[in-house]
Tab-separated table of C-alpha atoms in Angstrom:
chain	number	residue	atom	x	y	z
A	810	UNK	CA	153.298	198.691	40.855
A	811	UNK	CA	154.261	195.594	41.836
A	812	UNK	CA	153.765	192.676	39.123
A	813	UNK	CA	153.599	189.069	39.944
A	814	UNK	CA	155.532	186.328	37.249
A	815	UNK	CA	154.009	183.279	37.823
A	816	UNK	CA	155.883	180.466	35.946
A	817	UNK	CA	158.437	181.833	33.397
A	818	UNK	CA	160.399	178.683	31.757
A	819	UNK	CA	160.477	176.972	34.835
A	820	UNK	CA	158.981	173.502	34.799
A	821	UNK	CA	158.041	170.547	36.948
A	822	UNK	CA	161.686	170.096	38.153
A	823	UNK	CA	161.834	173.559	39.917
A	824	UNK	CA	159.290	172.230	42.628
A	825	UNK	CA	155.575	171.975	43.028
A	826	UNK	CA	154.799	175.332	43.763
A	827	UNK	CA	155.399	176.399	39.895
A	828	UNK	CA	152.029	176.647	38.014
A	829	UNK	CA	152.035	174.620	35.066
A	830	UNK	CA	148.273	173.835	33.997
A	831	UNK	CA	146.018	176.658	33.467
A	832	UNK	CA	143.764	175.957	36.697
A	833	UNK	CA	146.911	175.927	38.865
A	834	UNK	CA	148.270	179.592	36.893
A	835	UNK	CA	144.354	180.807	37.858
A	836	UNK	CA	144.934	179.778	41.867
A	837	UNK	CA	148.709	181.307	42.085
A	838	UNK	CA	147.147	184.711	40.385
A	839	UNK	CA	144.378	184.611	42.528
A	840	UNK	CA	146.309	184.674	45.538
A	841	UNK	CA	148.906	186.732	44.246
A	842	UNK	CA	146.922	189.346	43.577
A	843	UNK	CA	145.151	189.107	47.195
A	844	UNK	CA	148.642	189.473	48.656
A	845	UNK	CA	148.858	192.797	46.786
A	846	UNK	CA	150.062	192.293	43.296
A	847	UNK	CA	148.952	194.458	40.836
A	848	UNK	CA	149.806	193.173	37.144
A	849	UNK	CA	149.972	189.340	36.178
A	850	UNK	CA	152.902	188.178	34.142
A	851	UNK	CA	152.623	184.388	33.086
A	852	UNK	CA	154.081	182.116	30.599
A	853	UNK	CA	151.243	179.614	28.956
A	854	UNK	CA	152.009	176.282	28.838
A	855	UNK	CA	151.937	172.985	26.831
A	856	UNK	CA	150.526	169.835	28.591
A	857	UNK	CA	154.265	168.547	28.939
A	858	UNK	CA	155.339	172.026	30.383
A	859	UNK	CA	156.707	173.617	27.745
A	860	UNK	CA	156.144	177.834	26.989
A	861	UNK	CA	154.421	178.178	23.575
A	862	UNK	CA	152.675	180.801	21.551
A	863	UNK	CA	149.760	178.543	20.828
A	864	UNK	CA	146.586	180.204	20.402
A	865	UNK	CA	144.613	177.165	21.996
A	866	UNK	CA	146.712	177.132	25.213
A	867	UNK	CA	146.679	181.059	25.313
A	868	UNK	CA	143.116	181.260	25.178
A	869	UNK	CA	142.494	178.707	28.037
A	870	UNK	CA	145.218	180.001	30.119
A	871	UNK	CA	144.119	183.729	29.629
A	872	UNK	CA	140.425	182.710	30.804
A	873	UNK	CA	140.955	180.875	33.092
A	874	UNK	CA	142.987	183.258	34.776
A	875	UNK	CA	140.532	186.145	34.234
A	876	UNK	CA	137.674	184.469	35.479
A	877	UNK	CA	139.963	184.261	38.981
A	878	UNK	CA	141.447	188.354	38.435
A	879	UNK	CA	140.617	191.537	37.380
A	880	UNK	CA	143.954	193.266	37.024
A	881	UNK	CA	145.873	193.264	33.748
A	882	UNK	CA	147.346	189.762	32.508
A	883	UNK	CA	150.674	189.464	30.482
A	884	UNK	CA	152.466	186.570	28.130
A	885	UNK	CA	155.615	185.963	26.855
A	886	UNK	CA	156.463	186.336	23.345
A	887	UNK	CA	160.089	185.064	24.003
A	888	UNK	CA	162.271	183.408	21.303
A	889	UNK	CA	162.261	180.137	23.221
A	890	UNK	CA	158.504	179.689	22.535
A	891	UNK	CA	158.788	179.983	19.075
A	892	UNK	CA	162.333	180.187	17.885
A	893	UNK	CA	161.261	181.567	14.330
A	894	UNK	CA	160.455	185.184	13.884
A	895	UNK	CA	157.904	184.669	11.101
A	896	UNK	CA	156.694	181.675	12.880
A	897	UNK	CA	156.449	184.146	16.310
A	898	UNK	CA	154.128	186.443	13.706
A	899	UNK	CA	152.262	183.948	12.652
A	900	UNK	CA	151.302	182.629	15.866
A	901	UNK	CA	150.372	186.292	17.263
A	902	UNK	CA	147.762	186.928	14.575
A	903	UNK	CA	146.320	183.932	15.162
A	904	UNK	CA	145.941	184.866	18.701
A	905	UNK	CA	141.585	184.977	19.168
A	906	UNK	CA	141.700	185.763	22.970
A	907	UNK	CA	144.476	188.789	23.258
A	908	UNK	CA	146.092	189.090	26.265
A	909	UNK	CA	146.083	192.896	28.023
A	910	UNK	CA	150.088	192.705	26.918
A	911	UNK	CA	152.854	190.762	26.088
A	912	UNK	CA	156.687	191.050	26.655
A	913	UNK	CA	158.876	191.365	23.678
A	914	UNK	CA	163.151	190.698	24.370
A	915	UNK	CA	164.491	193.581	22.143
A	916	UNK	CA	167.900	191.897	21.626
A	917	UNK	CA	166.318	189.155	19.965
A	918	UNK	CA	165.667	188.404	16.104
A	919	UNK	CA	162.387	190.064	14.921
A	920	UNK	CA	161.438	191.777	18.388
A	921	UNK	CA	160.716	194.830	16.401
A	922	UNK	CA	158.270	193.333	14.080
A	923	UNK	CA	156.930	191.562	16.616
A	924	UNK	CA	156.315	194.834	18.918
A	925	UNK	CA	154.469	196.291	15.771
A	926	UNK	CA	152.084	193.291	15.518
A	927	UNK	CA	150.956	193.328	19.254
A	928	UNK	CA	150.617	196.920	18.783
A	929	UNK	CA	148.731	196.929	15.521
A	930	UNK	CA	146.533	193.813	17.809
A	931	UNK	CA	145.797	196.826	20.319
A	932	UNK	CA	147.906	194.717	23.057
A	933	UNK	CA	150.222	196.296	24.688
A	934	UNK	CA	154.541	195.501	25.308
A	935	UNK	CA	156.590	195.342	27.690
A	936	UNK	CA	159.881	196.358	26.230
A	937	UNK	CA	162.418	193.556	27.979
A	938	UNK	CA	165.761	195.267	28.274
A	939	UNK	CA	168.200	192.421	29.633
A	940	UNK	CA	171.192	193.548	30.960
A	941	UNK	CA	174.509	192.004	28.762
A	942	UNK	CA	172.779	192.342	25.781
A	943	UNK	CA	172.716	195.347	23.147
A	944	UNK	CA	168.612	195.576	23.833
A	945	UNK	CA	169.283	198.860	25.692
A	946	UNK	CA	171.102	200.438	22.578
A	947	UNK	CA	168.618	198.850	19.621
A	948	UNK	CA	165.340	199.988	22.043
A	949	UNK	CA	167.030	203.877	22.109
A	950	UNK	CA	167.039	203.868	18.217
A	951	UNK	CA	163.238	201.871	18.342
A	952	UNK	CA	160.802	203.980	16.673
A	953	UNK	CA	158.364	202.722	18.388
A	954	UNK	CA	160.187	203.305	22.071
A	955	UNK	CA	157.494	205.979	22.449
A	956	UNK	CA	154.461	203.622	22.074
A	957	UNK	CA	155.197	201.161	24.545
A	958	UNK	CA	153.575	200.298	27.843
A	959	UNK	CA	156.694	200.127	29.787
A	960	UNK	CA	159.974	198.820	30.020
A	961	UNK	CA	161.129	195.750	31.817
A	962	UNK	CA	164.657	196.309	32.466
A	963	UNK	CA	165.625	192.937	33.279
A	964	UNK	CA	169.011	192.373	35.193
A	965	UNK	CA	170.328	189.028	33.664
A	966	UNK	CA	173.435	189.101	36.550
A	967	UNK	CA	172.019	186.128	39.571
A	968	UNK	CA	175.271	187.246	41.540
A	969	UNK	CA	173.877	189.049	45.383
A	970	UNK	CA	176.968	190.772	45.237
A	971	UNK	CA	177.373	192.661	41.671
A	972	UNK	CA	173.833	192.309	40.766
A	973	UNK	CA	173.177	195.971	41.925
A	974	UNK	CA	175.720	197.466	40.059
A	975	UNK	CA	174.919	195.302	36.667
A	976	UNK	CA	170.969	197.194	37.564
A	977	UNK	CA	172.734	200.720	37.565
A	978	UNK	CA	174.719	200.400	34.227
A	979	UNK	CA	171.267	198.461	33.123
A	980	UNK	CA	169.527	201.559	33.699
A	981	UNK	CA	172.369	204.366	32.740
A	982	UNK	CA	172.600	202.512	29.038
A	983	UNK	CA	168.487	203.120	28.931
A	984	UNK	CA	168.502	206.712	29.542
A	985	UNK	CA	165.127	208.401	29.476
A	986	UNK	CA	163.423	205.094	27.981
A	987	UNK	CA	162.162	206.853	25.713
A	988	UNK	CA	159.816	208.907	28.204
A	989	UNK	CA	158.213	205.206	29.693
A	990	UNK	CA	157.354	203.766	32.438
A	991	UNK	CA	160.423	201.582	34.126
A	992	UNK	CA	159.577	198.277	35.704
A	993	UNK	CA	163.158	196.981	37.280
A	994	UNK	CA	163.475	193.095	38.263
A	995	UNK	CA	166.939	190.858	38.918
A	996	UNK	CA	166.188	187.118	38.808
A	997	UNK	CA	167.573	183.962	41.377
A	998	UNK	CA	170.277	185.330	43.648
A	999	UNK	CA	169.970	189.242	42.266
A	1000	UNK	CA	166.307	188.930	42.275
A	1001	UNK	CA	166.429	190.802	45.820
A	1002	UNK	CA	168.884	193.032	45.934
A	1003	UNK	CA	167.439	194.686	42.693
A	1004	UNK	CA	164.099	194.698	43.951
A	1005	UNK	CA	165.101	196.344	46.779
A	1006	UNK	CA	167.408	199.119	44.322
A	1007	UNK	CA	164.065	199.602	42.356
A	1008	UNK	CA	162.315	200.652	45.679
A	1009	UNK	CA	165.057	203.351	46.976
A	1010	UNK	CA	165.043	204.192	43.013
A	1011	UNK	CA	160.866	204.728	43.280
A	1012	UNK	CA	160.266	202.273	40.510
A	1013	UNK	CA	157.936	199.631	39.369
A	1014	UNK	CA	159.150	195.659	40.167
A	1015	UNK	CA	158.305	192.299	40.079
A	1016	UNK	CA	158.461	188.934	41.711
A	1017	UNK	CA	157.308	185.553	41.566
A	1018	UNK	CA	158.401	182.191	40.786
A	1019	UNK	CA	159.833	183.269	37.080
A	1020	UNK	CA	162.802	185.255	39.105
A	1021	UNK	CA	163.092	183.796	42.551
A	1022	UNK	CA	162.564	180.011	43.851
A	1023	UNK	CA	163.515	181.250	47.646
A	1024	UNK	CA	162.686	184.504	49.911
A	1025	UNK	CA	165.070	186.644	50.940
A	1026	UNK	CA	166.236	184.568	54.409
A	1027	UNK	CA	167.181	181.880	51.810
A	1028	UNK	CA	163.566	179.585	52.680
A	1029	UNK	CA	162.127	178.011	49.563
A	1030	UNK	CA	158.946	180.303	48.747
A	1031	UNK	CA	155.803	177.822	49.476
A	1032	UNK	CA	153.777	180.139	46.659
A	1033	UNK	CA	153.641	183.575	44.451
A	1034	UNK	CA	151.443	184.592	47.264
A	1035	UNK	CA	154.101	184.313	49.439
A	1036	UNK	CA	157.103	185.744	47.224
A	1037	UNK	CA	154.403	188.918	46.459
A	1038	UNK	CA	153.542	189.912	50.179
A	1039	UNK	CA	157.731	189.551	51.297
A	1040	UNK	CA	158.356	191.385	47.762
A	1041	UNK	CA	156.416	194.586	49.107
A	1042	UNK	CA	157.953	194.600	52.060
A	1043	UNK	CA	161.395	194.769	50.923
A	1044	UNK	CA	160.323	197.264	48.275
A	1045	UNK	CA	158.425	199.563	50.585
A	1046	UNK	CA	161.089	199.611	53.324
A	1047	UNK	CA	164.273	200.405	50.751
């Protein structure tokens, strides 16, 4: 599996080829996924750039995306969207076009009640696992660790050189996960070398604009499209 992150919080000063309107999220999928990704991840925007929760945007961005793909599409649910847990839950039921799932941080405030809401919703969550962070250790004692749609274990460390091993304790601390699926991912200057670890390791990644600005010879990436065709590459030939 290879998923595509379009935008994460990146805005307008990370370069042009960051999708920030819904039309421009719809073209970056599009071609994404016709350079082989298989899963959309994608952080909905306000009109000055901003990642929010809003049920207005979500529903836009959501269509507008689907009427350009038909493989599953993804949000956020991060803390920096809607710093207040209750607020988060709030914002979630008032969700009227559900994404196919959403990514909840398990080291942040409320990520288990927010987990239960998606899945009471019928959308399914990414368990984000950051590396640095006691997520690995709260997600082992999760009840619902069982019920999830996968785990994103998300390497936090942007150093080339000790990104790998920061991936390896990453993954020792999950430990069976629960039985679920394992999507690995490093972001800026790790972004690579622990794409490259999850394809000797035979597991799911990512790539896209959210972890990476630049392709592995250092060139700024011109589009996802571009980031998703060198991103199998590297994975298949680890």
């Amino acid at each position: 599996m290879m998923q595509v992150c379009l935008n994460g919080s990146r805005t307008a000063a990370d370069g042009v080829a960051v999708p920030l309107t819904p039309e421009s999220m719809a073209a970056s999928a599009a071609g994404a996924v016709a350079a082989g990704a298989t899963d959309i991840h994608v952080h909905p925007k306000t009109p000055c750039g901003r990642d929010t929760l809003s049920p207005t945007v979500l529903a836009v961005t959501l269509a507008a995306i689907r009427a350009r793909v038909a493989v599953p599409v993804g949000v956020t649910t991060g803390a920096w969207a809607e710093p207040d847990p209750a607020a988060r839950l709030e914002r979630i039921r008032g969700w009227t076009v559900l994404p196919d799932h959403a990514s909840v941080n398990w080291h942040e405030p409320g990520a288990e009640e927010t987990a239960a809401l998606l899945m009471e919703r019928g959308i399914g969550v990414e368990a984000g696992v950051w590396s640095g962070t006691d997520g690995a250790e709260r997600f082992a004692a999760s009840a619902l660790g069982p019920r999830v749609l996968r785990v994103l274990a998300e390497v936090t460390d942007p150093d080339p050189v000790s990104a790998v091993a920061s991936a390896r304790e990453l993954l020792s601390g999950l430990g069976p996960a629960h039985g679920r699926p394992v999507l690995l991912h490093g972001e800026d200057g790790g972004a690579w070398p622990v794409l490259r670890l999850a394809g000797r390791l035979g597991l799911a990644t990512r790539v896209g604009l959210e972890d990476v600005l630049v392709r592995p010879d250092g060139v700024r990436a011109g589009s996802n499209a571009e980031l998703v065709a060198v991103g199998l590459a590297e994975h298949g030939r680890s």
